[in-house]
Coordinates of C-alpha atoms in Angstrom, one line a residue:
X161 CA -132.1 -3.5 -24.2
X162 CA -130.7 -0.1 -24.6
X163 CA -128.0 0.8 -26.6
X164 CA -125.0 1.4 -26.2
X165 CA -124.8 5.0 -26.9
X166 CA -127.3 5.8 -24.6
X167 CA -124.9 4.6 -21.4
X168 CA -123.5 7.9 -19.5
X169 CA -119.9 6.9 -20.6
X170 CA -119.2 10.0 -18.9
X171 CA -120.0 9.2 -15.8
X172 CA -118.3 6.2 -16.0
X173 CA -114.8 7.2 -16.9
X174 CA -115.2 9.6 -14.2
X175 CA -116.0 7.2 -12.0
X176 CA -113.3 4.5 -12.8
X177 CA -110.5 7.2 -12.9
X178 CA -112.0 7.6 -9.2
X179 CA -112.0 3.9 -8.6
X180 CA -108.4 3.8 -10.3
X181 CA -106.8 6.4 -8.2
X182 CA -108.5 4.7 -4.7
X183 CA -108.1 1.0 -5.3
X184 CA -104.6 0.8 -7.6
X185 CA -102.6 -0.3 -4.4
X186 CA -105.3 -3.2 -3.3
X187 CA -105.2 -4.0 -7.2
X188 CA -101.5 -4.2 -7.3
X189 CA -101.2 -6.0 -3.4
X190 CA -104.0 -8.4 -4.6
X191 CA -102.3 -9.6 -8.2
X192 CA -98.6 -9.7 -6.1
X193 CA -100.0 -12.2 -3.7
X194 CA -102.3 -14.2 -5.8
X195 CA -99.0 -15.1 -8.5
X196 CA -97.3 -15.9 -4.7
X197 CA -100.1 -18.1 -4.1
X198 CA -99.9 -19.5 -7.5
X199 CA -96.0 -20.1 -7.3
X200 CA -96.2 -21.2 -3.9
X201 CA -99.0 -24.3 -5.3
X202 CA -96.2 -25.3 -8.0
X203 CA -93.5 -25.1 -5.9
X204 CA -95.0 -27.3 -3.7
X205 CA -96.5 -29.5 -6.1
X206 CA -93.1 -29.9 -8.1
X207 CA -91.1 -30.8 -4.7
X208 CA -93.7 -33.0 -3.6
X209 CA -93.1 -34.6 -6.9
X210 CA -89.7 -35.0 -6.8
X211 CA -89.6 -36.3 -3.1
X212 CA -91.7 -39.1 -4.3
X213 CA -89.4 -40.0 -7.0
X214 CA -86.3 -40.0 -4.9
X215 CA -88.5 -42.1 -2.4
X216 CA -88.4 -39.7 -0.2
X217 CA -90.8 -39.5 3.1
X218 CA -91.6 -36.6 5.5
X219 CA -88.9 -35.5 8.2
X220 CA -89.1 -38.1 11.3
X221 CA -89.3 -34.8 13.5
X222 CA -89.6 -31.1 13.0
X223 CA -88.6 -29.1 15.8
X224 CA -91.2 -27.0 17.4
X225 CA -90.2 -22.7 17.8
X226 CA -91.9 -21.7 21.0
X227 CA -91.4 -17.8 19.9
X228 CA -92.1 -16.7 16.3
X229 CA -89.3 -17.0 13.7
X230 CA -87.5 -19.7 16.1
X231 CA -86.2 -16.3 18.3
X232 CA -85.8 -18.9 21.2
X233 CA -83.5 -21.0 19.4
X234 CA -81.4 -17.9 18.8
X235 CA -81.4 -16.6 22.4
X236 CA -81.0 -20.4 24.0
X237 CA -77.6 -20.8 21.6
X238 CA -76.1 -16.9 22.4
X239 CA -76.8 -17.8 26.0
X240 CA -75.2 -21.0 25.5
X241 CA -72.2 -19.1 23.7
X242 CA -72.2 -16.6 26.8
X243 CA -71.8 -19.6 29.3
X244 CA -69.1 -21.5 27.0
X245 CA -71.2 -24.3 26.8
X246 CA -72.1 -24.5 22.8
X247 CA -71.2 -28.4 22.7
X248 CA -73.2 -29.5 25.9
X249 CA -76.1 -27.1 24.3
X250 CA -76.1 -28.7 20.8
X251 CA -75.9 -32.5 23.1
X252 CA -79.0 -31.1 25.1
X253 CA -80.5 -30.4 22.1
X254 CA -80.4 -33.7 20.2
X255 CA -81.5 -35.5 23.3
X256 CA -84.6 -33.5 23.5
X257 CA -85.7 -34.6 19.6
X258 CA -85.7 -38.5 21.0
X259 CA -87.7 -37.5 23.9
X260 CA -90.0 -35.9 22.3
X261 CA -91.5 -39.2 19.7
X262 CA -92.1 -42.4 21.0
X263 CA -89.8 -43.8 19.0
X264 CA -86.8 -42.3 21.8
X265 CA -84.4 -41.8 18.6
X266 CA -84.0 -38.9 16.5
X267 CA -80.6 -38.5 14.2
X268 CA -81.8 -35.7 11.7
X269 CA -84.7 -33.6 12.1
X270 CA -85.8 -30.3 10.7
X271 CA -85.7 -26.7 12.0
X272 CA -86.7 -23.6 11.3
X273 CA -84.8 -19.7 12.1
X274 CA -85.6 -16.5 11.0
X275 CA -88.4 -18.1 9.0
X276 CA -85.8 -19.9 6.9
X277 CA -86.2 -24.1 7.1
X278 CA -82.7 -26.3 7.3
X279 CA -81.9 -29.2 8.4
X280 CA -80.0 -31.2 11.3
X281 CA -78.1 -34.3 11.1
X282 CA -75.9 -36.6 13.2
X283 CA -76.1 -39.8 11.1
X284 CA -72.6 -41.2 9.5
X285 CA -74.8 -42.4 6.7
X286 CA -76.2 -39.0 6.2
X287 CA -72.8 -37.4 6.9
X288 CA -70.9 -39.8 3.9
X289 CA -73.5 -38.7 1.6
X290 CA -72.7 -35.4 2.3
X291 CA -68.7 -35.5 2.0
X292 CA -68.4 -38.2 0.0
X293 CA -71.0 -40.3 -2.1
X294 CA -73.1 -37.1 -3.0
X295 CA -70.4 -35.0 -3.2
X296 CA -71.2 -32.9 -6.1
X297 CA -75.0 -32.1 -4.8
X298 CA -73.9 -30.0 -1.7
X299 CA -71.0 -27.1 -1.3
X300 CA -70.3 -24.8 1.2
X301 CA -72.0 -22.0 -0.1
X302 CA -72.1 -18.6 -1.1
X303 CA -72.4 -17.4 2.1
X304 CA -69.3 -18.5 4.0
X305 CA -67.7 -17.0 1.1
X306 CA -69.2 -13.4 1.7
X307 CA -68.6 -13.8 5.4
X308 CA -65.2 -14.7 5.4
X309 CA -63.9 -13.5 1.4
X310 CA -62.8 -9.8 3.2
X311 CA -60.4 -11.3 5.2
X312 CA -59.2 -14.9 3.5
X313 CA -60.4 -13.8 -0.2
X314 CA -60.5 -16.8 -2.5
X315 CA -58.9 -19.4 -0.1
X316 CA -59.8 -23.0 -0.7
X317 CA -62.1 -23.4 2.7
X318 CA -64.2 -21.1 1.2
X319 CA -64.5 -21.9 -2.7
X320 CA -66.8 -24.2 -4.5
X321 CA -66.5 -25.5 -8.0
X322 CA -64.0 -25.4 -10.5
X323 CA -62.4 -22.5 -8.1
X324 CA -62.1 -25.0 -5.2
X325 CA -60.4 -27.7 -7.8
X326 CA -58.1 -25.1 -8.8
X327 CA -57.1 -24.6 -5.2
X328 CA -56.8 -28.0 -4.1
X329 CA -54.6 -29.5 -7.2
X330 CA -52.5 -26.2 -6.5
X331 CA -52.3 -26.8 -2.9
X332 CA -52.3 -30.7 -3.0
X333 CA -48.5 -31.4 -3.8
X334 CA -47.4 -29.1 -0.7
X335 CA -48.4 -31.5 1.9
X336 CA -46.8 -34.2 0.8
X337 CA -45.5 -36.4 4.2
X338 CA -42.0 -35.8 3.3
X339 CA -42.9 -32.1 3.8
X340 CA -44.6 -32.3 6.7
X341 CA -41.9 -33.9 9.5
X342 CA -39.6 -31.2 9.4
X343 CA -39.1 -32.3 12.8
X344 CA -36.2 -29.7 13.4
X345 CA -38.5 -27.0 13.1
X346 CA -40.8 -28.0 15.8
X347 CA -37.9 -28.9 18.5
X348 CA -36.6 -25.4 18.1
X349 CA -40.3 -24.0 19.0
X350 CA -40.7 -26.1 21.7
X351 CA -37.9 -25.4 23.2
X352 CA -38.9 -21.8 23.0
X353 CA -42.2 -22.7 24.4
X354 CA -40.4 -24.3 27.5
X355 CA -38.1 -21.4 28.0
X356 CA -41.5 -20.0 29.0
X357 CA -42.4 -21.9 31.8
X358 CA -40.5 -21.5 35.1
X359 CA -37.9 -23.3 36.4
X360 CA -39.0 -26.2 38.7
X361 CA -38.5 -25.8 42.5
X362 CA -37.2 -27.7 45.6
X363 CA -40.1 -30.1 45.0
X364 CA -39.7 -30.5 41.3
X365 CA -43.0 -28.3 40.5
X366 CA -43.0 -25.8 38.1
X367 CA -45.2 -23.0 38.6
X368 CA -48.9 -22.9 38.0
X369 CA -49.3 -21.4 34.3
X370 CA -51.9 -20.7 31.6
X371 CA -50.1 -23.0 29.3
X372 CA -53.1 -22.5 26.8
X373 CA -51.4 -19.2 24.8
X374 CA -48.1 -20.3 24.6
X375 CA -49.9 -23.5 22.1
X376 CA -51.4 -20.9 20.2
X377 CA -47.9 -19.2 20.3
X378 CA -46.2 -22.2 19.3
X379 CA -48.6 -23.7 16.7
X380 CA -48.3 -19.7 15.4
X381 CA -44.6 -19.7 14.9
X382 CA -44.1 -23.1 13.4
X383 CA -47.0 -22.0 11.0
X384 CA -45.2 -18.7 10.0
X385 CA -41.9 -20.5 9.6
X386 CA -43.4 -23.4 7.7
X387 CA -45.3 -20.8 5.5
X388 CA -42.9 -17.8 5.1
X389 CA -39.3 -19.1 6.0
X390 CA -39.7 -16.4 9.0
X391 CA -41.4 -17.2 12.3
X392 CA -43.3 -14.3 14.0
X393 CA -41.9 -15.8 17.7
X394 CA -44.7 -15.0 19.1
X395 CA -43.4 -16.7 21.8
X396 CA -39.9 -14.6 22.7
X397 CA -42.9 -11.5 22.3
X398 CA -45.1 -12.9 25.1
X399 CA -42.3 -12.8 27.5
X400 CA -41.2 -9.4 27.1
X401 CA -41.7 -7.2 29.5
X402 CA -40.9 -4.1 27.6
X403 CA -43.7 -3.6 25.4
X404 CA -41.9 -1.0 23.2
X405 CA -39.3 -2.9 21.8
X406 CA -41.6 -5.5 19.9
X407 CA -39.5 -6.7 17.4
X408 CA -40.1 -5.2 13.5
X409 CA -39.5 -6.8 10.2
X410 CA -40.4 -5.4 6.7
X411 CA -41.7 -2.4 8.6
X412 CA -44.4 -4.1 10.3
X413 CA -44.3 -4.7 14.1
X414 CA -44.5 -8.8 15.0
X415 CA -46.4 -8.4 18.3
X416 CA -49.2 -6.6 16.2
X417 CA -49.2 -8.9 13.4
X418 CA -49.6 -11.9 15.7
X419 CA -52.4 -10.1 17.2
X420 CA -54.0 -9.6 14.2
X421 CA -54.1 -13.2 13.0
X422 CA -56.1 -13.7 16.5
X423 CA -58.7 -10.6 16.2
X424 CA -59.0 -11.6 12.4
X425 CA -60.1 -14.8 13.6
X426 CA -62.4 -13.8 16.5
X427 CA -63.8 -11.8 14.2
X428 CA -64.2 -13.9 11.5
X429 CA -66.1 -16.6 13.6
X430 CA -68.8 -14.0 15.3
X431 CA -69.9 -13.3 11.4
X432 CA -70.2 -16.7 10.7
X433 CA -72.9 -17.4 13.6
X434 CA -74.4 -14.3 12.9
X435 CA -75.7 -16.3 9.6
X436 CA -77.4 -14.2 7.0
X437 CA -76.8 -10.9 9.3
X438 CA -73.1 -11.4 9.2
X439 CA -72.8 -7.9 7.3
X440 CA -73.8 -6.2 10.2
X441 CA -70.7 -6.9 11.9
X442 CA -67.7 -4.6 10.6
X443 CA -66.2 -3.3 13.7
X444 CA -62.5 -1.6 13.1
X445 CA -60.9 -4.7 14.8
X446 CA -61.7 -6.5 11.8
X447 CA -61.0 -3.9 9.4
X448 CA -57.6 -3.6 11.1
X449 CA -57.0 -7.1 11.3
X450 CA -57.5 -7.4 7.6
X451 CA -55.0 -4.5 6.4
X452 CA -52.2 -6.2 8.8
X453 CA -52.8 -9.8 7.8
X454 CA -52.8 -8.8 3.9
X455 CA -50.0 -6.0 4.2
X456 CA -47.8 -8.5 5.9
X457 CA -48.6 -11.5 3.8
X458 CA -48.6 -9.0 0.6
X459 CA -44.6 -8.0 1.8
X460 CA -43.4 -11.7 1.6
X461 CA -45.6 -12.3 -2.1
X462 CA -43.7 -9.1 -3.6
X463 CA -40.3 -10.2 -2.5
X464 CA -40.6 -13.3 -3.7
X465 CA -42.3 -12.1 -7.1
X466 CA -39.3 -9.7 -7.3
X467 CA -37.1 -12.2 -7.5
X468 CA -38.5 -13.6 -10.3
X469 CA -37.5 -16.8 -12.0
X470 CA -34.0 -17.3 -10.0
X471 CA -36.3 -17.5 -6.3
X472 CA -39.0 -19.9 -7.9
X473 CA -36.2 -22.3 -9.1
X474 CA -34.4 -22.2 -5.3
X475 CA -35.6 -24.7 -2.9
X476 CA -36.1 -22.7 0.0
X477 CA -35.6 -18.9 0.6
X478 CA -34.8 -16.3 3.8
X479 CA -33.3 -18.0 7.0
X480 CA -34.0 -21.4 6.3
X481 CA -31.5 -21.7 3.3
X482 CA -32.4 -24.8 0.9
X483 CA -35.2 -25.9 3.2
X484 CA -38.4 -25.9 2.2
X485 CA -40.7 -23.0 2.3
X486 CA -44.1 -23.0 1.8
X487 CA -44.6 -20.0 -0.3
X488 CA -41.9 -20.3 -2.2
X489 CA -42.8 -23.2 -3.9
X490 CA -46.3 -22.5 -4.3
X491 CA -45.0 -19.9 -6.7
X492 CA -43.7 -22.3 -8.7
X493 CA -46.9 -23.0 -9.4
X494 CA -48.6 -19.8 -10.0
X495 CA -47.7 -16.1 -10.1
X496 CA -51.0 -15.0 -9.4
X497 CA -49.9 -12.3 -5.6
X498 CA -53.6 -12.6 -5.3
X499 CA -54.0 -16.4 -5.2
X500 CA -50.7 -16.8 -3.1
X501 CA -52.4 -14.3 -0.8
X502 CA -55.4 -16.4 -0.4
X503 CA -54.2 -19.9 -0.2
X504 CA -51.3 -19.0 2.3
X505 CA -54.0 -17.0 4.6
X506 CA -56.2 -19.8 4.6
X507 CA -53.4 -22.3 5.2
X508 CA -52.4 -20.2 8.0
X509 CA -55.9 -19.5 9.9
X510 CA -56.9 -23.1 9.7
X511 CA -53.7 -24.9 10.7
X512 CA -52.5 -22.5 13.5
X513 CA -56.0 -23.2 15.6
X514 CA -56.5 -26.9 14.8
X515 CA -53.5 -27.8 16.2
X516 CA -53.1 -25.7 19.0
X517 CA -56.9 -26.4 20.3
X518 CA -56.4 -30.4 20.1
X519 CA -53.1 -29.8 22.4
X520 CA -55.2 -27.8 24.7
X521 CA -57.8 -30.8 25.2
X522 CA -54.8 -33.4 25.0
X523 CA -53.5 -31.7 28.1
X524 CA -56.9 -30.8 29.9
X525 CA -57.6 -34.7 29.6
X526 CA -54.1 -35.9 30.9
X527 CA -54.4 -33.6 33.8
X528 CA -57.3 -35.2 34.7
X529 CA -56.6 -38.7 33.8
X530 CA -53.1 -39.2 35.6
X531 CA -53.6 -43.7 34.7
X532 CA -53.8 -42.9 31.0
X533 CA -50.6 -40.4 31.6
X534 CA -48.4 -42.6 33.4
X535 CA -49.0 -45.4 31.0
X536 CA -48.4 -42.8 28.0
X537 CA -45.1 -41.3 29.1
X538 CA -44.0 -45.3 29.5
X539 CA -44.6 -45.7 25.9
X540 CA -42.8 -42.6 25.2
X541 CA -39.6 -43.5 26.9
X542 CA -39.8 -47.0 25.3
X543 CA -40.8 -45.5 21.8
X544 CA -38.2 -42.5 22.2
X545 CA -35.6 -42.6 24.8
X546 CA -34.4 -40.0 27.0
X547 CA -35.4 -35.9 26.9
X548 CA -31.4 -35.0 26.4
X549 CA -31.5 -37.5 23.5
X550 CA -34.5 -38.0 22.0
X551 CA -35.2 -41.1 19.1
X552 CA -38.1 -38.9 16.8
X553 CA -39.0 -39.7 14.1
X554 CA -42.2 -39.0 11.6
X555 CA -42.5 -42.7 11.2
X556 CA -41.9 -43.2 15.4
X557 CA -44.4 -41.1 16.3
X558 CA -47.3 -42.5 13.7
X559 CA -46.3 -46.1 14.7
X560 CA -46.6 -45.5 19.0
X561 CA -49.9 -46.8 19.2
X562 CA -50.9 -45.7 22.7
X563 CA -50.1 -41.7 21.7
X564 CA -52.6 -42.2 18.6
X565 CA -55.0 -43.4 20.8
X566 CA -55.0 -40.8 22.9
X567 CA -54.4 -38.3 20.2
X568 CA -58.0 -39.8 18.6
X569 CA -59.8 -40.3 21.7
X570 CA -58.9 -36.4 22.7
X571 CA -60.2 -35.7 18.8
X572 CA -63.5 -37.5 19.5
X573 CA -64.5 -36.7 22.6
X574 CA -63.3 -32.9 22.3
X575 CA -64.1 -32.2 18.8
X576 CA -62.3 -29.6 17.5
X577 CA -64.9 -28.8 15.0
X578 CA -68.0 -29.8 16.4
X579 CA -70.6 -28.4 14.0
X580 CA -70.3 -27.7 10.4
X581 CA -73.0 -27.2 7.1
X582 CA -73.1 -27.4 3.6
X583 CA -76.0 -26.6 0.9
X584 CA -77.6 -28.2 -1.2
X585 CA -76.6 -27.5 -4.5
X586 CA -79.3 -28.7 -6.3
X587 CA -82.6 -30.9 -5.2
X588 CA -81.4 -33.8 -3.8
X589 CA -82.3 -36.3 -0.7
X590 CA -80.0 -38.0 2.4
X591 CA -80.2 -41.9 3.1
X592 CA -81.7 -41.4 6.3
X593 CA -84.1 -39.4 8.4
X594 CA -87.6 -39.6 6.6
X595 CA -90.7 -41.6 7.8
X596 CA -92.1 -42.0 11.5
X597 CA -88.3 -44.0 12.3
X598 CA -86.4 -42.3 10.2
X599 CA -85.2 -45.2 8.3
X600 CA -86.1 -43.3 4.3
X601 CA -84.7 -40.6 2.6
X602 CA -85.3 -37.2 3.3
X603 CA -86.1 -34.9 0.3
X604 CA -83.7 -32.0 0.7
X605 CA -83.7 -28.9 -1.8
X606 CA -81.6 -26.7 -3.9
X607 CA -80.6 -24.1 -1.6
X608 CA -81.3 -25.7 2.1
X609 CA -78.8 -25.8 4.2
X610 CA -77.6 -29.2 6.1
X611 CA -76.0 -28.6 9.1
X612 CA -73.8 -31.7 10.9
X613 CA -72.8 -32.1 14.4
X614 CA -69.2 -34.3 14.9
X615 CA -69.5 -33.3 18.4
X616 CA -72.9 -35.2 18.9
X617 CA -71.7 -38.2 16.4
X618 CA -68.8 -38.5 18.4
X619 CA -70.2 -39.4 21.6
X620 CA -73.6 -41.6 20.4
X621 CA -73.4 -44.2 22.3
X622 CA -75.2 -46.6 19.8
X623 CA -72.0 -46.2 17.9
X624 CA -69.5 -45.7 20.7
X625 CA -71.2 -47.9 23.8
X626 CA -72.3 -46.6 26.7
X627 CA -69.5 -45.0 27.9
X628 CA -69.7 -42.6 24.8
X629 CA -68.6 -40.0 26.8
X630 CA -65.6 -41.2 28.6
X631 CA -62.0 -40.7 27.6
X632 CA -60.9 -44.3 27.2
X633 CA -57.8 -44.6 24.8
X634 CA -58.0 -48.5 25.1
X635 CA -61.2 -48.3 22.6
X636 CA -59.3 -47.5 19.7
X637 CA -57.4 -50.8 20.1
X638 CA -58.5 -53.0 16.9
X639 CA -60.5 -49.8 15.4
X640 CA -61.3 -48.7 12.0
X641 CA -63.6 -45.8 12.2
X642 CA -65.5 -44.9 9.1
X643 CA -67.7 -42.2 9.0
X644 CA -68.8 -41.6 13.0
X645 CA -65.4 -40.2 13.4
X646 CA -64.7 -36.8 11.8
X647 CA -61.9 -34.9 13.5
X648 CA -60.6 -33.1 9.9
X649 CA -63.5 -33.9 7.7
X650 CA -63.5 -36.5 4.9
X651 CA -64.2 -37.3 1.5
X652 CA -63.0 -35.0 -1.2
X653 CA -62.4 -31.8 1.3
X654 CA -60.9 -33.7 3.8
X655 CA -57.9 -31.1 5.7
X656 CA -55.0 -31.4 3.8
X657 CA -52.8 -30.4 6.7
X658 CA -54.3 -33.4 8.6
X659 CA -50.7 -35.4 9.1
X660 CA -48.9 -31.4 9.5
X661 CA -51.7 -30.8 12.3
X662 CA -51.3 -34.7 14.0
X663 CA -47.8 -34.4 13.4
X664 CA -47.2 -32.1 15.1
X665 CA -49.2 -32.4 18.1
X666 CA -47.7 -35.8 18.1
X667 CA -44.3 -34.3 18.9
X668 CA -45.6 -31.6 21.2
X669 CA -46.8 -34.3 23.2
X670 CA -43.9 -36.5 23.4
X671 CA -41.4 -33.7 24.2
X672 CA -43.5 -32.3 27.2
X673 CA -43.4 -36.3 28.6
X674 CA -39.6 -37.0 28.1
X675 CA -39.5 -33.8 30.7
X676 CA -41.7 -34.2 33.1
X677 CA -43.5 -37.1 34.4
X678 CA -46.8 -35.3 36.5
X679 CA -49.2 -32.8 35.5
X680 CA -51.6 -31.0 37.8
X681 CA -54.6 -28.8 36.9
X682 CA -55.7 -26.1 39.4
X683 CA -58.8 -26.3 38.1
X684 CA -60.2 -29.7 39.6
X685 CA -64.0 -29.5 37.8
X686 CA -64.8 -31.5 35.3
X687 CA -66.7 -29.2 33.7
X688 CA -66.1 -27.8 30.0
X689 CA -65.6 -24.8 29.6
X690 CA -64.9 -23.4 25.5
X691 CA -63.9 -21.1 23.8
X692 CA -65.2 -21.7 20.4
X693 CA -64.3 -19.2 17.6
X694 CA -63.4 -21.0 14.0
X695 CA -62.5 -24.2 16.6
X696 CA -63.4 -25.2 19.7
X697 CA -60.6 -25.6 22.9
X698 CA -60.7 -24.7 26.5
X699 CA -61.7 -21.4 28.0
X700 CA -58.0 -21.1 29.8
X701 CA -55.4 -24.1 31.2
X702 CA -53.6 -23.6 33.9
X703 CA -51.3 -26.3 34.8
X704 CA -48.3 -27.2 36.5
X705 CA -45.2 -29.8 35.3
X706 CA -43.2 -32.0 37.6
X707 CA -39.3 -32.2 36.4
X708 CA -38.7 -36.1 35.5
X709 CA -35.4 -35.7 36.7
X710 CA -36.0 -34.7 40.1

């Protein structure tokens, strides 16, 4: 054996300084994938574990990608988007995951986009867990914060935690019912709303009319008033036909304000579907719509800060005298401009579409349903007298069954929000959805996201019968729905503006039938056609009134 100072060390320093310089990149490549490799075993290995221990099976289905990174489930929903069809794509869509086993059902199944897994559910069980009894294992998640923080900063719709706790207890005490049926406050909107329409003629017809922006107008300027003690009247704007004299208050012009609030929230709802790639969409329309929205909300904070103690101890402020004004006593509660900011913008975006978009289907379904109409304005003349003096009251209104049945049947079978998600906070599993029937639980990880479909729930007809898909009131007679029916969320996050929203559409509704007894849609389909931003409601509405009285 020779020793080892006869080896040409020279040589082979030379040579491994050679091999060094060549091979340093395949070195480094080779030890980055093989710890991959290694993390990837234990990852799998540890969930694999835990699945077992939560009694957890595989997903009952796994929808197949035909194109790599499930690019076809991208296009297929923008098309969908393009043809305002997004509720009858996501009802195509479940149907095909029952075709596609023997077993013919399929409630939650697992998906893949961009290379990133989630999952799909339509089960109420699933659904509780989610908003309910699992509560604390899923939020909303970081990234509807970063996608909508620019424009509603720390709002509550968008905050997890101890931030979201904060939000709600401060929030909490403002809808309280006996805040909510200031009933004076509608009238005097809808009456502006009905200056809008034109007078009936010889036959008692009023003119065929988009009716759909002056709900958005009207649900707009109650929101304002309710908020700020000001309304923008949007609606007086609409109607003016010189576009230079929009009217201006605390230097900022109304008409563009009001626009704002929509382009914010156009805006605001393309990021969101955009997903992870939301940051690629900054045009100047949201940029804008940011600098208005905050200036203008900013202008009512630092009045009311500048007040000081003598404003926070009033009960109202601005027109409305002692009434009640939303801001106002929100700073009784915290000083914080920021926070005011935040909560009152997110108060505002939500409640101004909700409500607006269920009168819009309410409408679109009474056009088209004249039986359910006629027997509806019968129990609003019983329940409420006459149009010149109408009997309205918050109590009236919840207690006429046959206008909360429609008002829920309209809610379920046009869901306002027909998809939402949450994350999984930390590893956790759903009751169902696991196993070749789907009857185990379904292992679901920190970090995956959960995505639920109301709009599918809605209309199963294992839950609903088989006319899951027809607007029938009359089911809601004797009916306590649970979990299948989701029109403002539940559990802990449930809308706290649910009896403002229902409230007020409640009133909308029986005004408009004390006046007129016929409604006629030009449009004579039947098919949907939506516009879905943060909600969902019809594409336009153009409809004509007959005058009761004539």
């Amino acid at each position: 054996m020779a020793s080892l100072r006869s080896l040409p060390w020279d040589s082979l320093e030379k040579y491994s300084g050679t091999l060094g310089l060549r091979n340093l990149g395949i070195l480094l490549v080779t030890g980055f994938i093989f710890i991959k490799v290694i993390e990837l075993a234990h990852s799998l290995h540890y969930h694999s574990r835990r699945a077992r221990e939560l009694g957890c099976r595989h997903p009952q289905r796994i929808r197949p990608n035909r194109l790599p990174l499930g690019v076809d489930s991208v296009i297929r929903m923008m098309k969908a988007d393009n043809h305002h069809q997004v509720p009858e794509e996501l009802h195509k869509i479940y149907l095909e995951q029952g075709n596609a086993i023997k077993e013919g059902v399929v409630n939650t199944w697992k998906e893949s986009k961009f290379g990133v897994s989630h999952y799909v559910t339509v089960e109420p069980r699933n659904i509780q867990a989610i908003l309910a009894t699992q509560f604390n294992d899923f939020e909303v998640g970081r990234r509807r914060f970063n996608v909508s923080t620019p424009l509603l900063g720390k709002g509550i719709f968008i905050l997890d935690g101890k931030g979201w706790e904060t939000a709600r207890t401060l929030l909490r005490p403002q809808f309280a019912r006996s805040l909510v049926s200031d009933l004076d406050l509608e009238e005097r909107h809808v009456q502006s709303l009905f200056n809008q329409l034109s007078m009936p003629g010889s036959d008692g017809w009023t003119k065929v009319a988009d009716i759909k922006p002056l709900f958005f107008n009207l649900t707009l300027d109650t929101a304002t008033e309710f908020l700020f003690g000001e309304s923008l009247h949007s609606q007086l704007q609409t109607s003016s036909t010189d576009l230079n004299k929009s009217p201006v208050r605390h230097g900022y012009d109304l008409r563009c304000v009001a626009e704002a609030i929509d382009t914010g929230l156009h805006d605001m709802a393309v990021r969101i579907r955009l997903g992870e790639l939301y940051w690629l969409y900054n045009p100047k329309s949201w940029r804008e719509s940011i600098r208005l929205c905050h200036g203008f909300t900013d202008t009512y904070i630092q009045l009311l800060l500048d007040k000081g103690q003598e404003a926070n101890n009033s009960e109202g402020g601005g027109e409305r005298g002692t009434k009640y004004v939303f801001l106002n006593e929100l700073a009784k509660s915290t000083q914080d401009a920021m926070q005011l900011r935040s909560q009152t913008l997110a108060v505002l975006m939500a409640g101004r579409d909700t409500t607006a978009s269920l009168l819009c289907w309410i409408f679109w379904m009474l056009a088209r349903h004249p039986a359910v109409l006629k027997r509806l304005r019968q129990c609003v003349h019983e329940s409420f007298g006459a149009c010149s003096e109408p009997n309205i009251t918050f109590e009236s209104l919840k207690s006429c069954k046959y206008l909360q049945y429609v008002i829920n049947e309209t809610n379920r079978t046009c869901t306002i929000l027909p998809f939402n998600v949450r994350v999984a906070a930390k590893d956790t599993s759903l009751p169902l959805g696991g196993g070749p029937d789907g009857t185990y639980p379904l292992y679901i990880k920190k970090g995956a996201e959960v995505q639920f479909w109301p709009s599918i729930t809605h209309t199963r007809e294992d839950i609903w019968g088989p006319d899951a898909k027809e607007f029938n009131p009359d089911r809601w007679e004797g009916r306590k729905p649970g979990f299948e029916f989701l029109p403002f969320l539940a559990g802990p996050r449930i809308c706290l503006g649910q009896q403002l929203a229902l409230t007020e559409a409640a009133y909308v509704v029986v005004r408009f039938l004390q006046r007129f007894d016929q409604i006629e849609s030009t449009d004579k389909s039947w098919e949907r056609f939506h516009h879905l931003t943060v909600t969902d409601a019809p594409m336009e509405l153009p409809l004509r009134f007959h005058d009761a009285g004539m």
